[in-house]
Short mmCIF file of C-alpha atoms in Angstrom, two decimals:
data_model
loop_
_atom_site.label_atom_id
_atom_site.label_comp_id
_atom_site.label_asym_id
_atom_site.label_seq_id
_atom_site.Cartn_x
_atom_site.Cartn_y
_atom_site.Cartn_z
CA MET A 1221 0.00 0.02 0.01
CA SER A 1222 1.33 3.43 -0.84
CA SER A 1223 1.74 6.19 1.67
CA PHE A 1224 -1.10 8.04 -0.05
CA GLU A 1225 -3.50 5.21 0.82
CA TRP A 1226 -2.36 5.20 4.47
CA ASN A 1227 -2.89 8.93 4.64
CA LYS A 1228 -6.49 8.52 3.40
CA ILE A 1229 -7.19 5.77 5.99
CA ILE A 1230 -5.72 7.78 8.90
CA ALA A 1231 -7.51 10.94 7.74
CA SER A 1232 -10.88 9.17 7.57
CA VAL A 1233 -10.42 7.67 11.06
CA LEU A 1234 -9.44 11.05 12.52
CA THR A 1235 -12.35 12.75 10.76
CA ALA A 1236 -14.79 10.17 12.18
CA MET A 1237 -13.42 10.78 15.67
CA ILE A 1238 -13.70 14.57 15.33
CA VAL A 1239 -17.27 14.31 14.00
CA ALA A 1240 -18.22 12.04 16.96
CA MET A 1241 -16.64 14.44 19.47
CA VAL A 1242 -18.28 17.53 17.97
CA SER A 1243 -21.71 15.83 17.80
CA GLY A 1244 -21.35 14.83 21.46
CA ILE A 1245 -20.57 18.41 22.45
CA LEU A 1246 -23.49 19.77 20.40
CA ALA A 1247 -25.86 17.15 21.88
CA SER A 1248 -24.89 18.06 25.44
CA GLN A 1249 -25.52 21.73 24.67
CA LEU A 1250 -28.90 21.11 23.05
CA VAL A 1251 -30.30 18.59 25.57
CA ARG A 1252 -30.02 19.58 29.18
CA PRO A 1253 -31.83 17.08 31.48
CA LYS A 1254 -33.61 18.52 34.48
CA HIS A 1255 -32.73 16.60 37.61
CA LEU A 1256 -35.69 16.02 39.91
CA GLU A 1257 -35.68 16.86 43.60
CA HIS A 1258 -37.39 13.57 44.46
CA PRO A 1259 -37.48 10.34 42.47
CA VAL A 1260 -40.74 9.81 40.60
CA TYR A 1261 -40.83 6.12 41.33
CA LEU A 1262 -38.98 3.99 43.87
CA PRO A 1263 -39.22 0.21 43.54
CA PRO A 1264 -40.36 -1.61 46.69
CA GLY A 1265 -37.49 -1.81 49.15
CA ALA A 1266 -35.33 0.74 47.39
CA GLU A 1267 -33.88 3.53 49.43
CA ALA A 1268 -34.27 7.16 48.44
CA GLY A 1269 -30.56 7.76 49.01
CA ALA A 1270 -29.32 11.29 48.65
CA ALA A 1271 -32.66 12.45 47.30
CA ALA A 1272 -34.39 11.83 50.63
CA SER A 1273 -35.63 14.91 52.42
CA ALA A 1274 -34.39 15.86 55.82
CA ALA A 1275 -37.70 14.91 57.40
CA GLY A 1276 -37.65 11.46 55.78
CA ALA A 1277 -34.04 10.90 56.84
CA GLY A 1278 -34.91 11.76 60.44
CA LYS A 1279 -37.83 9.37 60.38
CA GLU A 1280 -35.67 6.49 59.11
CA ALA A 1281 -33.00 7.10 61.72
CA ALA A 1282 -35.68 6.79 64.42
CA GLY A 1283 -36.61 3.32 63.24
CA PRO A 1284 -39.81 1.71 62.05
CA GLU A 1285 -43.24 2.59 63.30
CA PRO A 1286 -44.77 0.15 65.85
CA LEU A 1287 -46.75 -2.80 64.54
CA GLU A 1288 -50.51 -3.17 64.99
CA MET A 1289 -50.61 -6.90 65.58
CA ALA A 1290 -54.39 -6.85 66.23
CA LYS A 1291 -54.97 -6.09 62.54
CA ALA A 1292 -52.24 -8.43 61.25
CA ASP A 1293 -53.29 -11.20 58.81
CA PRO A 1294 -51.12 -14.34 58.60
CA ALA A 1295 -52.54 -15.16 55.15
CA LYS A 1296 -51.42 -11.80 53.81
CA GLY A 1297 -48.11 -12.33 55.60
CA GLN A 1298 -47.62 -15.59 53.73
CA GLN A 1299 -48.11 -13.73 50.45
CA VAL A 1300 -45.67 -10.96 51.43
CA ALA A 1301 -43.15 -13.56 52.65
CA LYS A 1302 -42.93 -15.02 49.14
CA VAL A 1303 -40.08 -12.58 48.50
CA CYS A 1304 -38.20 -14.43 51.25
CA LEU A 1305 -38.46 -17.80 49.47
CA GLN A 1306 -35.36 -17.03 47.42
CA CYS A 1307 -33.21 -17.46 50.50
CA HIS A 1308 -35.41 -19.11 53.20
CA THR A 1309 -37.74 -22.05 53.69
CA PHE A 1310 -40.78 -22.07 55.96
CA ASP A 1311 -41.48 -25.83 56.19
CA LYS A 1312 -41.11 -27.82 59.42
CA GLY A 1313 -37.71 -29.45 59.19
CA GLY A 1314 -37.00 -27.68 55.89
CA ALA A 1315 -33.49 -27.38 54.58
CA HIS A 1316 -31.46 -24.21 54.85
CA LYS A 1317 -30.86 -22.20 51.72
CA ILE A 1318 -28.76 -19.04 51.62
CA GLY A 1319 -30.65 -18.17 54.81
CA PRO A 1320 -31.92 -20.44 57.58
CA ASN A 1321 -35.24 -22.25 57.74
CA LEU A 1322 -37.71 -19.92 59.49
CA TYR A 1323 -40.25 -22.45 60.80
CA GLY A 1324 -40.84 -21.81 64.52
CA VAL A 1325 -38.50 -18.82 64.65
CA MET A 1326 -40.77 -16.74 66.94
CA GLN A 1327 -39.59 -16.70 70.54
CA GLU A 1328 -36.48 -18.65 69.50
CA ASN A 1329 -32.97 -17.37 70.21
CA ILE A 1330 -31.57 -15.01 67.61
CA ALA A 1331 -28.89 -16.84 65.59
CA GLY A 1332 -29.97 -20.06 67.32
CA VAL A 1333 -31.08 -22.19 64.33
CA GLN A 1334 -29.10 -25.44 64.40
CA GLY A 1335 -26.93 -26.25 61.40
CA TYR A 1336 -26.72 -22.73 60.04
CA GLN A 1337 -23.67 -20.46 60.13
CA PHE A 1338 -24.80 -16.96 61.13
CA SER A 1339 -22.84 -13.75 60.56
CA GLN A 1340 -20.99 -12.15 63.44
CA ALA A 1341 -23.51 -9.30 63.37
CA LEU A 1342 -26.36 -11.65 64.31
CA ALA A 1343 -24.23 -13.79 66.55
CA ALA A 1344 -23.78 -10.67 68.71
CA HIS A 1345 -27.54 -10.89 69.51
CA LYS A 1346 -27.35 -14.61 70.36
CA GLY A 1347 -28.72 -14.29 73.93
CA GLU A 1348 -31.82 -12.44 72.80
CA LYS A 1349 -35.07 -13.95 71.49
CA TRP A 1350 -37.06 -13.01 68.38
CA ASP A 1351 -40.20 -11.11 69.37
CA PRO A 1352 -42.51 -8.84 67.32
CA GLU A 1353 -40.55 -5.69 68.25
CA LYS A 1354 -37.18 -7.15 67.21
CA LEU A 1355 -38.66 -8.64 64.05
CA ASN A 1356 -40.22 -5.28 63.24
CA VAL A 1357 -36.78 -3.62 63.25
CA TRP A 1358 -35.21 -6.61 61.40
CA LEU A 1359 -37.85 -6.66 58.68
CA PHE A 1360 -37.73 -2.87 58.33
CA LYS A 1361 -33.99 -2.79 57.64
CA PRO A 1362 -31.87 -5.82 58.50
CA GLN A 1363 -28.65 -3.77 58.27
CA GLN A 1364 -30.01 -1.33 60.84
CA PHE A 1365 -30.76 -4.20 63.29
CA ALA A 1366 -27.45 -6.03 62.77
CA LYS A 1367 -24.87 -3.93 60.94
CA GLY A 1368 -22.81 -6.25 58.77
CA THR A 1369 -25.34 -9.08 58.48
CA LYS A 1370 -25.15 -11.42 55.47
CA MET A 1371 -28.79 -10.67 54.66
CA THR A 1372 -28.87 -8.25 51.74
CA PHE A 1373 -32.65 -7.78 51.69
CA PRO A 1374 -33.43 -4.03 51.81
CA GLY A 1375 -36.44 -4.48 54.08
CA LEU A 1376 -40.21 -4.00 54.12
CA GLN A 1377 -41.18 -0.36 54.32
CA LYS A 1378 -44.91 -0.77 55.07
CA ALA A 1379 -45.78 -1.44 58.72
CA THR A 1380 -48.81 -3.51 57.67
CA ASP A 1381 -46.61 -5.81 55.56
CA ARG A 1382 -44.22 -6.26 58.49
CA ALA A 1383 -47.08 -6.99 60.88
CA ASP A 1384 -48.56 -9.54 58.48
CA VAL A 1385 -45.19 -11.31 58.08
CA VAL A 1386 -44.71 -11.39 61.88
CA ALA A 1387 -48.20 -12.86 62.25
CA TYR A 1388 -47.36 -15.47 59.58
CA LEU A 1389 -44.07 -16.36 61.32
CA ASN A 1390 -45.97 -16.61 64.63
CA SER A 1391 -48.40 -19.05 63.05
CA LEU A 1392 -45.55 -21.43 62.09
CA LYS A 1393 -45.43 -23.53 65.23
#
């Protein structure tokens, strides 16, 4: 190939790069996205992050609202708990998955399920027992209850969902 051919190839590549760069600059000048103060839609369990207002951030730091166990429905709790089936089982004598079997967990020792290796974060609560108040905090944000837990679930934000799941877990005896 002659040097003239190489010059045409290099010139065409450089021209294409310059055209791409200039069109990118023009596009960024023409289209300026408006960033929203608050997200329009948050998927269930997602955190608002930096977009959260100061009032919302103060509410989260205080913890979850108390549960109304009188209105809790175990059947609805079973439906809500289907998101837990990825990592847990609810059958009597069921095998452990990524997380432990949750049959009969109410009023049992925290991190006390036999045959399951718990994280150090939950092992620190080993002398305590699961009760509705502790499960409320755990189901609201597991990382808030036991910082460093292996459980990556973001939590259930609705108090009614948490109450229903606690009622369902209480029915598994």
